[in-house]
Each structure stands twice: as C-alpha cells, then as structure tokens.
Amino acid sequence: MKIISNPRELKNYLKEQKGSVGFVPTMGALHDGHISLIKNARTQNDIVVVSIFVNPTQFLAGEDLEKYPRKDESDKKICQISGVDVLFFPQVEDMYTDDEVRVVAPNVRGYTLEGHSRPGHFNGVLTVVMKLLNIVSPTRAYFGKKDAQQLNLITLMVKQMFMSVEIVAVDTVREKDGLALSSRNVYLTQEQRKEALKISSSLYLASNLIKQGVVDVEEIKTQMRKHLEPLEIVYVEILNRDFEYIKEVEVAKSIVLVEAIVGTTRLLDNLWV
Ligand code: PAF
C-alpha cells in the first residue's frame, strides 16, 4: 500500500494508473462501517484509494475537533489488510490555505436537521469532499447511508456541479444489538451505550408501525419521541428520499431519521423504509 500526503503527488500518481478507481473518504478511527465501504470499493474497482483526514472546516466552534478519535497507526494496518492500494493522508496545510473558495450547502436542504443543529457543518463537508474528489478523480466514491443527509447533499453537489463520479450508497453497519457503528461511539460509557440503543430501537418501532399500515408521519414521530425519553432529542423526522418533508410515509420511498444526545455525544441514525 502506498501512503501519500501531498495532493499533487497523489494526482500525478493516479494519472499514471490504469483502470477504475474506487474512493472511500474517511476521517479515520476506522470501524466495520468503513471496512464495508472499502470492501464495496475493492470488489467494484481496479484501484482503491482511501483518505484519512479530520476535516476542520466541518466542525463548529466548540465541537469535538480536538478530541476527535485519531488512530493513525491502526487505521493504516486496517487499510493494508483490507486491500487498499493508496492511502491519502494529508495534513491541514496540504488541504487548506487562507481566504479560499468554498462550497456552500443549499439554503434549505443544507440547513435542516443536522444542518439546523450544526449550521455551516455541510459547507465544510461539501468543500472537503469537492477537494478530495478533484484530487482523486475517482470512477466511484463510497459513502455510508448512516450519514443520510451528507449522502444526499454530496449526491446533489455531484449532479448540480456536473461532476462525473458515481456516488455509491452503502448500508449502515450495526452492532448485534442494533447500535449503528460510529467513530463517536468510543465517547460512550457502558451505561450511555445502553441508553443509546433507544435510537435504533425507535427506528425499528417506526418501521413496525409502517409495516402495520400506519403512514401518518406525526403519529409515528410522536410514538418515537415517547420511546426515546429521557434522551435529549435533536430531531426525529420522516422525509422522502429527496430529503423533502412529507405528511404520509410512502413505503420504500422514505427515510426515518433520529439525532439524539447521549451524555455529551451526538448520535445519529436512520432507517430507509
Ligand atoms: O463522513 C465522513 O467521515 C466525513 O464527513 C467525510 C465525508 C470524510 C468528509 O470529511
């Protein structure tokens, strides 16, 4: 596995390679969710590139940028074992200068849900993803469905900016008890981890209600909110797959989303129903 930290060097290296390129952008602290993205990229492409970069512009002031888990050495081993060809490992100064051009998230879809509780977060995500996609020029780029709003906005950006990469959505990986894998799960104490299970079980509750024929969004949200007590709910929402508000669930065309704070940790999860 080749490790490159300079964007120009990576661009030049990839220009000389032949075949399709699958790209998995990450912020490191790799877990089975990331490994699943890498496996998908490995089976569908000739060359697999993974980036590890804790992107400062997507953290708001006072968020966990400084304490975000960093596991550089074990991440490198995971990439090697998973068959990654190139690991892109830039520093902040390789990616950003002062007074730069930035990508701006759309006024509505970029400022609902996660964008409402973290205003500006998606500007940072879209800016770094645009840079990374321009550096790697992949055939396909892989993103987890767990960050459904991020996935939706990146898909929109690629379409609206006429970019030629194919965005591949990969299913959320869960622990046996239902907890969605997230790099931020390491912040949870054992007690908080138990409390966090209410998030995935509230999604299963919604899914069961829908299977029983309940389609009224407000009714499902009310039951989910009750189920989530006493967690601090950031949002409970049911949207269509274009991230538009709906009154009634359309089966196989909707997403149920939850974000809650457990202890001091923000956790989000969703189910595509
Ligand atoms: O999902 C993530 O890990 C990050 O938001 C991403 C897409 C790598 C951009 O920094």
XYZ file of N, CA and C and ligand atoms in Angstrom:
829
model
N 0.852 -1.209 0.000
C 0.000 0.000 0.000
C 0.881 1.250 0.000
N 0.532 2.174 -0.891
C 1.287 3.423 -0.980
C 0.633 4.470 -0.075
N 1.431 5.211 0.676
C 0.863 6.279 1.511
C 1.359 7.618 0.971
N 0.406 8.492 0.638
C 0.764 9.786 0.031
C 0.063 10.894 0.811
N 0.797 11.975 1.110
C 0.137 13.059 1.852
C -0.015 14.327 1.004
N 0.688 14.378 -0.104
C 0.636 15.580 -0.922
C -0.402 15.431 -2.046
N -1.376 16.341 -2.125
C -2.436 16.218 -3.139
C -1.912 16.134 -4.583
N -0.909 16.967 -4.924
C -0.361 16.957 -6.299
C 0.287 15.619 -6.612
N 1.040 15.113 -5.601
C 1.736 13.826 -5.797
C 0.708 12.711 -6.042
N -0.394 12.754 -5.268
C -1.435 11.729 -5.445
C -2.067 11.848 -6.827
N -2.355 13.079 -7.243
C -2.956 13.309 -8.570
C -2.045 12.752 -9.665
N -0.747 13.073 -9.560
C 0.206 12.612 -10.574
C 0.320 11.088 -10.575
N 0.342 10.513 -9.360
C 0.460 9.059 -9.253
C -0.744 8.382 -9.914
N -1.947 8.891 -9.594
C -3.160 8.248 -10.103
C -3.302 8.424 -11.616
N -2.757 9.518 -12.138
C -2.805 9.760 -13.589
C -2.089 8.640 -14.349
N -1.054 8.087 -13.713
C -0.254 7.040 -14.382
C -0.890 5.653 -14.278
N -1.924 5.508 -13.407
C -2.522 4.183 -13.209
C -3.608 3.931 -14.240
N -3.841 2.641 -14.505
C -4.899 2.271 -15.468
C -6.039 1.610 -14.712
N -7.262 1.765 -15.212
C -8.411 1.066 -14.637
C -9.273 1.981 -13.778
N -10.359 1.412 -13.254
C -11.319 2.205 -12.471
C -10.788 2.447 -11.058
N -11.168 3.598 -10.517
C -10.709 3.976 -9.168
C -11.914 4.093 -8.242
N -11.890 3.329 -7.153
C -12.911 3.439 -6.111
C -12.335 4.222 -4.944
N -13.092 5.212 -4.470
C -12.549 6.114 -3.440
C -13.441 6.105 -2.190
N -12.792 5.944 -1.033
C -13.516 5.967 0.244
C -12.941 7.094 1.106
N -13.639 8.242 1.180
C -13.157 9.323 2.052
C -13.566 9.056 3.497
N -12.641 9.230 4.438
C -12.961 8.993 5.853
C -12.267 10.049 6.715
N -12.677 10.082 7.983
C -11.952 10.904 8.958
C -11.192 9.991 9.924
N -10.922 8.744 9.491
C -10.141 7.836 10.320
C -10.947 7.228 11.448
N -10.213 6.677 12.468
C -10.834 5.887 13.543
C -11.725 4.828 12.880
N -11.114 4.087 11.982
C -11.862 3.178 11.102
C -12.523 2.044 11.878
N -13.777 1.749 11.517
C -14.514 0.636 12.127
C -15.136 -0.190 11.005
N -15.951 -1.178 11.397
C -16.502 -2.099 10.394
C -17.351 -1.390 9.333
N -17.917 -0.229 9.694
C -18.686 0.540 8.713
C -17.773 0.996 7.580
N -16.584 1.510 7.954
C -15.621 1.937 6.927
C -15.120 0.721 6.128
N -14.896 -0.380 6.851
C -14.375 -1.577 6.170
C -15.381 -2.056 5.125
N -16.661 -1.919 5.443
C -17.689 -2.295 4.471
C -17.617 -1.390 3.223
N -17.363 -0.085 3.431
C -17.197 0.826 2.274
C -16.001 0.380 1.429
N -14.907 0.047 2.132
C -13.677 -0.354 1.424
C -13.918 -1.654 0.641
N -14.642 -2.607 1.277
C -14.910 -3.897 0.604
C -15.716 -3.668 -0.665
N -16.720 -2.783 -0.575
C -17.522 -2.471 -1.763
C -16.641 -1.880 -2.853
N -15.765 -0.952 -2.445
C -14.867 -0.317 -3.421
C -13.929 -1.358 -4.027
N -13.458 -2.280 -3.175
C -12.497 -3.303 -3.631
C -13.122 -4.216 -4.694
N -14.391 -4.613 -4.455
C -15.000 -5.555 -5.410
C -15.398 -4.866 -6.721
N -15.581 -3.551 -6.698
C -16.122 -2.888 -7.897
C -15.082 -2.115 -8.709
N -13.832 -2.083 -8.251
C -12.840 -1.220 -8.925
C -11.478 -1.893 -9.031
N -10.648 -1.369 -9.941
C -9.289 -1.897 -10.085
C -8.368 -1.338 -9.001
N -8.560 -0.058 -8.683
C -7.682 0.597 -7.688
C -8.556 1.169 -6.571
N -8.127 0.974 -5.325
C -8.897 1.529 -4.202
C -8.052 2.575 -3.469
N -8.634 3.764 -3.354
C -7.973 4.855 -2.621
C -8.830 5.177 -1.402
N -8.184 5.272 -0.230
C -8.877 5.703 0.996
C -8.210 6.986 1.463
N -8.997 7.966 1.903
C -8.372 9.142 2.523
C -8.709 9.154 4.003
N -7.740 9.590 4.786
C -7.961 9.817 6.217
C -7.602 11.269 6.474
N -8.618 12.055 6.814
C -8.383 13.483 7.044
C -9.484 14.003 7.963
N -9.106 14.417 9.168
C -10.087 15.001 10.090
C -10.252 16.455 9.646
N -11.353 16.690 8.962
C -11.539 17.954 8.251
C -12.006 19.074 9.200
N -11.142 20.052 9.483
C -11.526 21.058 10.490
C -12.721 21.911 10.095
N -12.946 22.110 8.784
C -13.999 23.053 8.384
C -15.413 22.508 8.595
N -15.546 21.209 8.916
C -16.899 20.698 9.157
C -17.235 20.629 10.643
N -16.290 21.084 11.485
C -16.548 21.167 12.931
C -16.882 22.607 13.259
N -17.922 22.807 14.057
C -18.258 24.168 14.503
C -17.401 24.507 15.725
N -17.291 25.811 16.021
C -16.540 26.229 17.206
C -17.125 25.511 18.424
N -16.247 24.975 19.279
C -16.713 24.312 20.498
C -17.073 22.848 20.301
N -17.006 22.348 19.051
C -17.272 20.919 18.831
C -16.007 20.092 19.120
N -16.078 18.780 18.770
C -15.044 17.850 19.244
C -13.842 17.683 18.308
N -13.484 18.740 17.531
C -12.346 18.623 16.600
C -11.073 18.143 17.316
N -10.771 18.760 18.475
C -9.513 18.438 19.161
C -9.507 17.017 19.702
N -10.688 16.588 20.218
C -10.685 15.249 20.832
C -11.214 14.160 19.893
N -11.486 14.519 18.613
C -11.985 13.509 17.676
C -10.984 12.346 17.644
N -11.483 11.079 17.752
C -10.536 9.957 17.863
C -9.574 9.860 16.677
N -8.283 9.757 16.994
C -7.263 9.599 15.944
C -6.501 8.311 16.215
N -6.525 7.408 15.225
C -5.902 6.090 15.417
C -5.050 5.780 14.198
N -4.123 6.691 13.893
C -3.402 6.624 12.621
C -2.750 5.268 12.346
N -2.041 4.745 13.355
C -1.282 3.515 13.082
C -2.206 2.327 12.845
N -3.239 2.162 13.717
C -4.147 1.016 13.499
C -4.970 1.222 12.225
N -5.284 2.482 11.889
C -6.019 2.739 10.628
C -5.190 2.295 9.419
N -3.891 2.575 9.475
C -3.017 2.173 8.349
C -3.045 0.655 8.196
N -2.979 -0.047 9.346
C -2.986 -1.530 9.291
C -4.291 -2.024 8.701
N -5.412 -1.425 9.141
C -6.728 -1.848 8.640
C -6.781 -1.668 7.125
N -6.275 -0.529 6.655
C -6.292 -0.269 5.202
C -5.466 -1.314 4.463
N -4.294 -1.606 5.015
C -3.401 -2.582 4.384
C -4.080 -3.945 4.281
N -4.658 -4.393 5.420
C -5.312 -5.710 5.465
C -6.526 -5.741 4.525
N -7.195 -4.591 4.374
C -8.424 -4.555 3.566
C -8.140 -4.419 2.070
N -6.873 -4.393 1.684
C -6.538 -4.386 0.262
C -6.576 -3.010 -0.379
N -6.367 -1.966 0.439
C -6.324 -0.602 -0.109
C -5.011 -0.425 -0.887
N -5.082 0.194 -2.057
C -3.870 0.407 -2.855
C -3.154 1.684 -2.446
N -3.956 2.753 -2.225
C -3.334 4.044 -1.894
C -4.063 4.669 -0.716
N -3.288 5.056 0.297
C -3.869 5.781 1.431
C -3.436 7.244 1.321
N -4.440 8.117 1.219
C -4.160 9.567 1.156
C -4.291 10.105 2.571
N -3.209 10.705 3.069
C -3.112 11.036 4.477
C -2.610 12.476 4.634
N -3.397 13.456 4.161
C -2.865 14.833 4.150
C -2.923 15.500 5.520
N -2.168 16.545 5.685
C -2.257 17.420 6.856
C -3.152 18.607 6.476
N -3.566 19.372 7.483
C -4.477 20.502 7.220
C -3.856 21.451 6.189
N -2.541 21.720 6.315
C -1.904 22.686 5.411
C -1.785 22.159 3.974
N -1.914 20.824 3.791
C -1.930 20.272 2.431
C -3.276 20.544 1.755
N -4.311 20.722 2.569
C -5.679 20.814 2.036
C -6.227 22.238 2.000
N -5.759 23.092 2.912
C -6.348 24.437 3.031
C -5.279 25.525 3.076
N -5.639 26.691 2.482
C -4.844 27.902 2.706
C -5.798 28.965 3.269
N -5.350 30.211 3.366
C -6.244 31.256 3.868
C -7.113 31.789 2.736
N -8.240 32.356 3.109
C -9.083 33.108 2.181
C -9.344 32.359 0.875
N -9.972 31.198 1.028
C -10.147 30.330 -0.136
C -11.565 30.347 -0.676
N -11.705 29.788 -1.859
C -13.014 29.469 -2.437
C -13.610 28.335 -1.598
N -14.890 28.443 -1.261
C -15.544 27.369 -0.501
C -16.821 26.933 -1.201
N -17.263 25.724 -0.947
C -18.552 25.248 -1.447
C -19.605 25.583 -0.393
N -20.759 26.059 -0.842
C -21.829 26.435 0.084
C -22.992 25.460 -0.077
N -23.453 24.912 1.040
C -24.569 23.959 1.017
C -25.852 24.691 0.628
N -26.827 23.983 0.034
C -28.070 24.653 -0.366
C -28.809 25.237 0.841
N -29.500 26.375 0.588
C -30.143 27.144 1.669
C -31.134 26.354 2.495
N -31.878 25.461 1.854
C -32.904 24.709 2.597
C -32.339 23.375 3.053
N -32.019 22.508 2.095
C -31.593 21.148 2.472
C -30.286 21.111 3.256
N -29.486 22.168 3.148
C -28.229 22.212 3.910
C -28.412 22.734 5.322
N -29.631 23.223 5.628
C -29.846 23.846 6.944
C -31.023 23.250 7.693
N -31.453 22.037 7.280
C -32.453 21.320 8.076
C -31.723 20.242 8.873
N -32.402 19.635 9.799
C -31.889 18.502 10.592
C -30.486 18.793 11.131
N -29.507 17.988 10.705
C -28.116 18.159 11.150
C -27.605 19.565 10.799
N -28.041 20.071 9.662
C -27.630 21.409 9.229
C -28.255 22.506 10.077
N -29.384 22.194 10.726
C -30.043 23.158 11.617
C -29.320 23.185 12.965
N -28.993 21.991 13.470
C -28.323 21.955 14.778
C -26.833 22.310 14.658
N -26.276 22.150 13.444
C -24.850 22.468 13.236
C -24.726 23.381 12.006
N -25.202 24.636 12.108
C -25.228 25.492 10.906
C -23.825 25.711 10.338
N -23.663 25.434 9.054
C -22.352 25.598 8.407
C -21.606 24.279 8.283
N -22.047 23.274 9.033
C -21.355 21.972 9.001
C -21.248 21.438 7.569
N -22.354 21.512 6.828
C -22.331 20.914 5.485
C -21.524 21.741 4.490
N -21.305 23.035 4.762
C -20.384 23.795 3.890
C -18.997 23.157 3.963
N -18.606 22.808 5.184
C -17.286 22.189 5.395
C -17.212 20.812 4.765
N -18.284 20.033 4.923
C -18.286 18.677 4.345
C -18.187 18.772 2.820
N -19.037 19.630 2.222
C -19.053 19.699 0.752
C -17.739 20.260 0.210
N -17.166 21.220 0.926
C -15.889 21.799 0.472
C -14.797 20.727 0.444
N -14.687 19.965 1.530
C -13.603 18.978 1.559
C -13.871 17.843 0.583
N -15.145 17.447 0.437
C -15.451 16.350 -0.490
C -15.168 16.801 -1.933
N -15.494 18.053 -2.245
C -15.181 18.590 -3.588
C -13.665 18.538 -3.822
N -12.893 18.985 -2.820
C -11.429 18.954 -2.964
C -10.943 17.516 -3.158
N -11.441 16.609 -2.298
C -10.977 15.218 -2.355
C -11.334 14.572 -3.700
N -12.562 14.836 -4.170
C -12.969 14.245 -5.450
C -12.127 14.814 -6.592
N -11.782 16.090 -6.500
C -10.940 16.684 -7.547
C -9.508 16.147 -7.494
N -9.039 15.836 -6.322
C -7.678 15.290 -6.200
C -7.633 13.855 -6.737
N -8.619 13.038 -6.339
C -8.577 11.602 -6.660
C -9.187 11.306 -8.041
N -10.135 12.120 -8.483
C -10.885 11.862 -9.735
C -11.335 10.401 -9.827
N -12.079 9.933 -8.839
C -12.437 8.510 -8.852
C -13.544 8.187 -9.855
N -13.633 6.905 -10.195
C -14.764 6.430 -11.002
C -15.999 6.395 -10.101
N -15.791 5.860 -8.882
C -16.890 5.753 -7.909
C -16.391 6.219 -6.538
N -17.284 6.869 -5.777
C -16.937 7.239 -4.395
C -18.009 6.665 -3.479
N -17.580 6.174 -2.311
C -18.449 5.389 -1.429
C -18.742 6.138 -0.143
N -20.047 6.253 0.179
C -20.472 6.942 1.399
C -21.512 6.085 2.111
N -21.503 6.144 3.449
C -22.430 5.337 4.239
C -23.812 5.972 4.298
N -24.840 5.110 4.321
C -26.217 5.600 4.442
C -26.478 6.151 5.842
N -25.604 5.832 6.799
C -25.828 6.319 8.163
C -25.839 7.854 8.186
N -24.952 8.456 7.406
C -24.957 9.921 7.287
C -25.802 10.280 6.072
N -27.113 10.033 6.219
C -28.011 10.104 5.060
C -28.095 11.510 4.473
N -28.086 12.517 5.337
C -28.208 13.895 4.830
C -26.924 14.292 4.089
N -25.785 13.885 4.647
C -24.498 14.129 3.975
C -24.501 13.450 2.602
N -24.959 12.203 2.565
C -25.010 11.448 1.313
C -25.916 12.156 0.303
N -27.062 12.646 0.779
C -27.996 13.340 -0.116
C -27.356 14.609 -0.686
N -26.679 15.382 0.182
C -26.091 16.654 -0.274
C -24.916 16.425 -1.222
N -24.132 15.388 -0.950
C -22.999 15.087 -1.844
C -23.536 14.639 -3.209
N -24.584 13.829 -3.188
C -25.195 13.380 -4.450
C -25.720 14.586 -5.237
N -26.350 15.532 -4.518
C -26.845 16.755 -5.173
C -25.693 17.569 -5.749
N -24.627 17.726 -4.955
C -23.476 18.530 -5.403
C -22.893 17.952 -6.697
N -22.713 16.634 -6.695
C -22.110 15.976 -7.865
C -22.990 16.172 -9.100
N -24.315 16.085 -8.883
C -25.250 16.252 -10.010
C -25.255 17.712 -10.475
N -25.386 18.625 -9.501
C -25.580 20.034 -9.868
C -24.294 20.695 -10.358
N -23.151 20.146 -9.975
C -21.865 20.688 -10.443
C -21.351 19.901 -11.658
N -22.228 19.026 -12.191
C -21.902 18.242 -13.397
C -20.595 17.485 -13.253
N -20.408 16.882 -12.072
C -19.186 16.096 -11.847
C -19.441 14.682 -12.363
N -18.355 13.959 -12.746
C -18.621 12.681 -13.411
C -18.472 11.455 -12.513
N -18.217 11.640 -11.230
C -18.074 10.498 -10.333
C -19.437 9.878 -10.019
N -19.439 8.539 -9.847
C -20.678 7.856 -9.406
C -20.642 7.751 -7.883
N -21.694 8.227 -7.233
C -21.760 8.131 -5.765
C -22.478 6.833 -5.397
N -21.794 6.003 -4.606
C -22.372 4.705 -4.216
C -22.749 4.758 -2.727
N -24.024 4.466 -2.444
C -24.517 4.479 -1.053
C -24.400 3.077 -0.470
N -23.788 2.980 0.707
C -23.559 1.661 1.318
C -24.332 1.570 2.646
N -24.940 0.394 2.865
C -25.788 0.193 4.056
C -25.032 0.428 5.361
N -25.776 0.878 6.355
C -25.223 1.093 7.701
C -24.845 -0.255 8.320
N -23.705 -0.282 8.993
C -23.306 -1.498 9.718
C -23.651 -1.286 11.186
N -24.257 -2.325 11.794
C -24.711 -2.212 13.194
C -24.062 -3.276 14.069
N -23.974 -2.962 15.364
C -23.612 -3.999 16.331
C -24.778 -4.975 16.384
N -24.548 -6.171 16.990
C -25.629 -7.181 17.067
C -26.876 -6.618 17.734
N -26.681 -5.710 18.720
C -27.840 -5.176 19.445
C -28.497 -3.991 18.722
N -28.012 -3.628 17.554
C -28.687 -2.603 16.746
C -27.954 -1.268 16.693
N -27.019 -1.024 17.618
C -26.320 0.279 17.629
C -25.557 0.477 16.314
N -25.821 1.604 15.654
C -25.116 1.886 14.396
C -23.656 2.207 14.696
N -22.732 1.662 13.915
C -21.314 1.941 14.160
C -21.006 3.396 13.823
N -20.225 4.021 14.701
C -19.818 5.408 14.505
C -18.494 5.603 15.239
N -17.628 6.433 14.650
C -16.344 6.689 15.329
C -16.596 7.345 16.676
N -17.733 8.033 16.820
C -18.008 8.741 18.078
C -18.521 7.801 19.174
N -18.818 6.517 18.852
C -19.290 5.591 19.896
C -18.241 5.405 20.991
N -16.962 5.667 20.675
C -15.910 5.491 21.701
C -16.090 6.475 22.858
N -16.840 7.546 22.652
C -17.057 8.514 23.740
C -18.024 7.972 24.797
N -18.793 6.903 24.458
C -19.880 6.451 25.341
C -19.370 5.588 26.482
N -19.904 5.828 27.692
C -19.639 4.905 28.798
C -20.547 3.696 28.563
N -20.349 2.637 29.359
C -21.186 1.433 29.180
C -22.655 1.764 29.381
N -22.913 2.606 30.390
C -24.292 2.996 30.707
C -24.897 3.787 29.533
N -24.107 4.727 29.012
C -24.594 5.557 27.893
C -24.817 4.718 26.631
N -23.974 3.706 26.464
C -24.121 2.832 25.292
C -25.480 2.145 25.326
N -25.885 1.722 26.559
C -27.209 1.081 26.718
C -28.315 2.078 26.363
N -28.164 3.309 26.876
C -29.177 4.348 26.596
C -29.265 4.616 25.087
N -28.096 4.560 24.440
C -28.036 4.877 23.007
C -28.843 3.899 22.165
N -29.074 2.695 22.710
C -29.836 1.692 21.947
C -31.258 2.148 21.657
N -31.731 3.124 22.452
C -33.073 3.663 22.208
C -33.166 4.288 20.820
N -32.041 4.749 20.314
C -32.068 5.407 18.996
C -32.436 4.395 17.908
N -31.679 3.271 17.858
C -32.008 2.286 16.807
C -33.359 1.639 17.087
N -33.687 1.405 18.385
C -34.979 0.735 18.633
C -36.144 1.659 18.277
N -35.950 2.985 18.367
C -37.036 3.895 17.952
C -37.249 3.800 16.430
N -36.169 3.539 15.707
C -36.293 3.382 14.249
C -37.020 2.080 13.908
N -36.712 1.015 14.692
C -37.406 -0.258 14.453
C -38.885 -0.120 14.804
N -39.160 0.670 15.859
C -40.558 0.924 16.228
C -41.280 1.577 15.039
N -40.650 2.590 14.466
C -41.258 3.276 13.312
C -41.483 2.295 12.161
N -40.484 1.465 11.914
C -40.582 0.511 10.810
C -41.734 -0.472 11.051
N -41.900 -0.931 12.307
C -43.001 -1.857 12.614
C -44.351 -1.181 12.443
N -44.439 0.086 12.896
C -45.703 0.813 12.735
C -46.059 0.915 11.249
N -45.041 1.215 10.444
C -45.274 1.363 8.999
C -45.722 0.017 8.399
N -45.069 -1.069 8.875
C -45.462 -2.418 8.384
C -46.909 -2.723 8.749
N -47.339 -2.177 9.921
C -48.734 -2.417 10.349
C -49.723 -1.494 9.611
N -49.198 -0.619 8.771
C -50.088 0.212 7.962
C -50.216 1.659 8.442
N -49.486 2.024 9.518
C -49.540 3.421 9.977
C -48.687 4.256 9.020
N -49.276 5.298 8.436
C -48.498 6.110 7.489
C -48.413 7.578 7.908
N -49.193 7.959 8.918
C -49.214 9.362 9.340
C -47.892 9.733 10.038
N -47.162 10.651 9.427
C -45.814 10.987 9.903
C -45.848 11.512 11.344
N -46.823 12.392 11.657
C -46.864 12.966 13.016
C -47.118 11.894 14.058
N -48.008 10.947 13.714
C -48.318 9.875 14.664
C -47.070 9.016 14.937
N -46.353 8.675 13.901
C -45.145 7.841 14.080
C -44.104 8.612 14.892
N -43.941 9.903 14.566
C -42.935 10.710 15.279
C -43.277 10.829 16.766
N -44.586 10.962 17.074
C -44.991 11.081 18.482
C -44.605 9.818 19.241
N -44.885 8.666 18.641
C -44.550 7.400 19.327
C -43.038 7.242 19.473
N -42.304 7.679 18.461
C -40.837 7.576 18.545
C -40.294 8.474 19.652
N -40.847 9.688 19.739
C -40.384 10.632 20.768
C -40.597 10.054 22.166
N -41.771 9.419 22.370
C -42.069 8.799 23.675
C -41.043 7.710 23.967
N -40.763 6.913 22.943
C -39.830 5.793 23.088
C -38.415 6.288 23.444
N -38.056 7.438 22.908
C -36.687 7.955 23.099
C -36.470 8.594 24.473
N -37.560 8.872 25.199
C -37.406 9.507 26.522
C -36.493 8.664 27.406
N -35.629 9.196 28.243
C -35.418 10.617 28.510
C -34.245 11.214 27.726
N -33.902 10.624 26.584
C -32.771 11.176 25.822
C -33.080 12.591 25.333
N -32.025 13.398 25.165
C -32.208 14.742 24.603
C -32.288 14.596 23.078
N -33.493 14.823 22.554
C -33.697 14.623 21.113
C -33.286 15.888 20.360
N -32.478 15.745 19.329
C -32.156 16.893 18.476
C -33.206 16.978 17.363
N -33.499 15.852 16.740
C -34.626 15.782 15.810
C -35.067 14.343 15.627
N -36.371 14.224 15.306
C -36.959 12.964 14.852
C -37.703 13.375 13.593
N -37.401 12.789 12.467
C -38.025 13.262 11.236
C -38.262 12.115 10.260
N -39.263 12.270 9.447
C -39.505 11.300 8.372
C -39.624 12.094 7.072
N -38.767 11.769 6.131
C -38.688 12.533 4.879
C -38.750 11.575 3.692
N -38.956 12.133 2.512
C -38.803 11.257 1.350
C -37.303 11.168 1.000
N -36.991 10.337 0.042
C -35.563 10.067 -0.233
C -34.840 11.256 -0.861
N -35.630 12.291 -1.257
C -35.012 13.536 -1.730
C -34.863 14.538 -0.587
N -35.091 14.067 0.625
C -34.980 14.906 1.822
C -35.995 16.036 1.854
N -37.205 15.737 1.327
C -38.303 16.706 1.388
C -39.295 16.236 2.445
N -39.928 17.234 3.110
C -40.897 16.895 4.157
C -42.132 16.255 3.541
N -42.694 15.274 4.242
C -43.909 14.587 3.766
C -44.888 14.469 4.931
N -46.176 14.275 4.607
C -47.182 14.086 5.672
C -47.450 12.599 5.894
N -47.326 11.826 4.806
C -47.589 10.389 4.900
C -46.399 9.610 4.337
N -46.091 8.507 5.014
C -44.970 7.674 4.569
C -45.354 6.964 3.275
N -44.458 7.009 2.312
C -44.636 6.184 1.106
C -43.637 5.043 1.226
N -44.164 3.819 1.329
C -43.291 2.672 1.602
C -42.242 2.521 0.494
N -41.014 2.246 0.934
C -39.841 2.084 0.057
C -39.405 3.385 -0.613
N -39.953 4.535 -0.100
C -39.541 5.825 -0.678
C -39.219 6.842 0.422
N -39.138 6.383 1.681
C -38.991 7.330 2.798
C -37.779 6.981 3.667
N -37.394 7.949 4.496
C -36.303 7.729 5.472
C -36.767 8.247 6.832
N -36.559 7.438 7.869
C -36.836 7.878 9.240
C -35.477 8.226 9.859
N -35.388 9.452 10.418
C -34.082 9.894 10.938
C -34.193 10.364 12.380
N -33.165 10.054 13.154
C -33.118 10.500 14.552
C -31.729 11.030 14.847
N -31.690 12.131 15.596
C -30.421 12.526 16.217
C -30.720 12.815 17.680
N -29.911 12.258 18.564
C -30.114 12.492 19.999
C -28.750 12.659 20.653
N -28.764 13.304 21.820
C -27.506 13.489 22.555
C -27.505 12.522 23.733
N -26.486 11.688 23.789
C -26.359 10.720 24.875
C -25.124 11.137 25.668
N -25.327 11.528 26.928
C -24.236 12.153 27.687
C -23.944 13.479 27.011
N -22.741 13.572 26.413
C -22.446 14.788 25.642
C -22.230 14.433 24.164
N -22.556 13.191 23.816
C -22.251 12.720 22.452
C -23.482 12.770 21.558
N -23.320 13.430 20.432
C -24.370 13.473 19.417
C -24.348 12.180 18.634
N -25.488 11.499 18.564
C -25.532 10.268 17.772
C -26.662 10.368 16.771
N -26.386 9.990 15.535
C -27.477 9.998 14.571
C -27.607 8.642 13.900
N -28.821 8.375 13.471
C -29.104 7.086 12.845
C -30.342 7.251 11.973
N -30.550 6.326 11.078
C -31.752 6.391 10.228
C -32.054 5.032 9.654
N -33.272 4.891 9.182
C -33.696 3.656 8.535
C -34.414 4.043 7.246
N -34.059 3.371 6.156
C -34.701 3.661 4.862
C -35.902 2.732 4.772
N -37.097 3.312 4.827
C -38.320 2.485 4.907
C -39.174 2.648 3.652
O -18.372 11.065 6.748
C -17.208 11.477 6.985
O -16.378 10.761 7.561
C -16.819 12.877 6.577
O -17.885 13.766 6.704
C -16.213 12.959 5.174
C -17.220 12.556 4.113
C -14.990 12.053 5.080
C -15.768 14.394 4.876
O -14.842 14.842 5.797
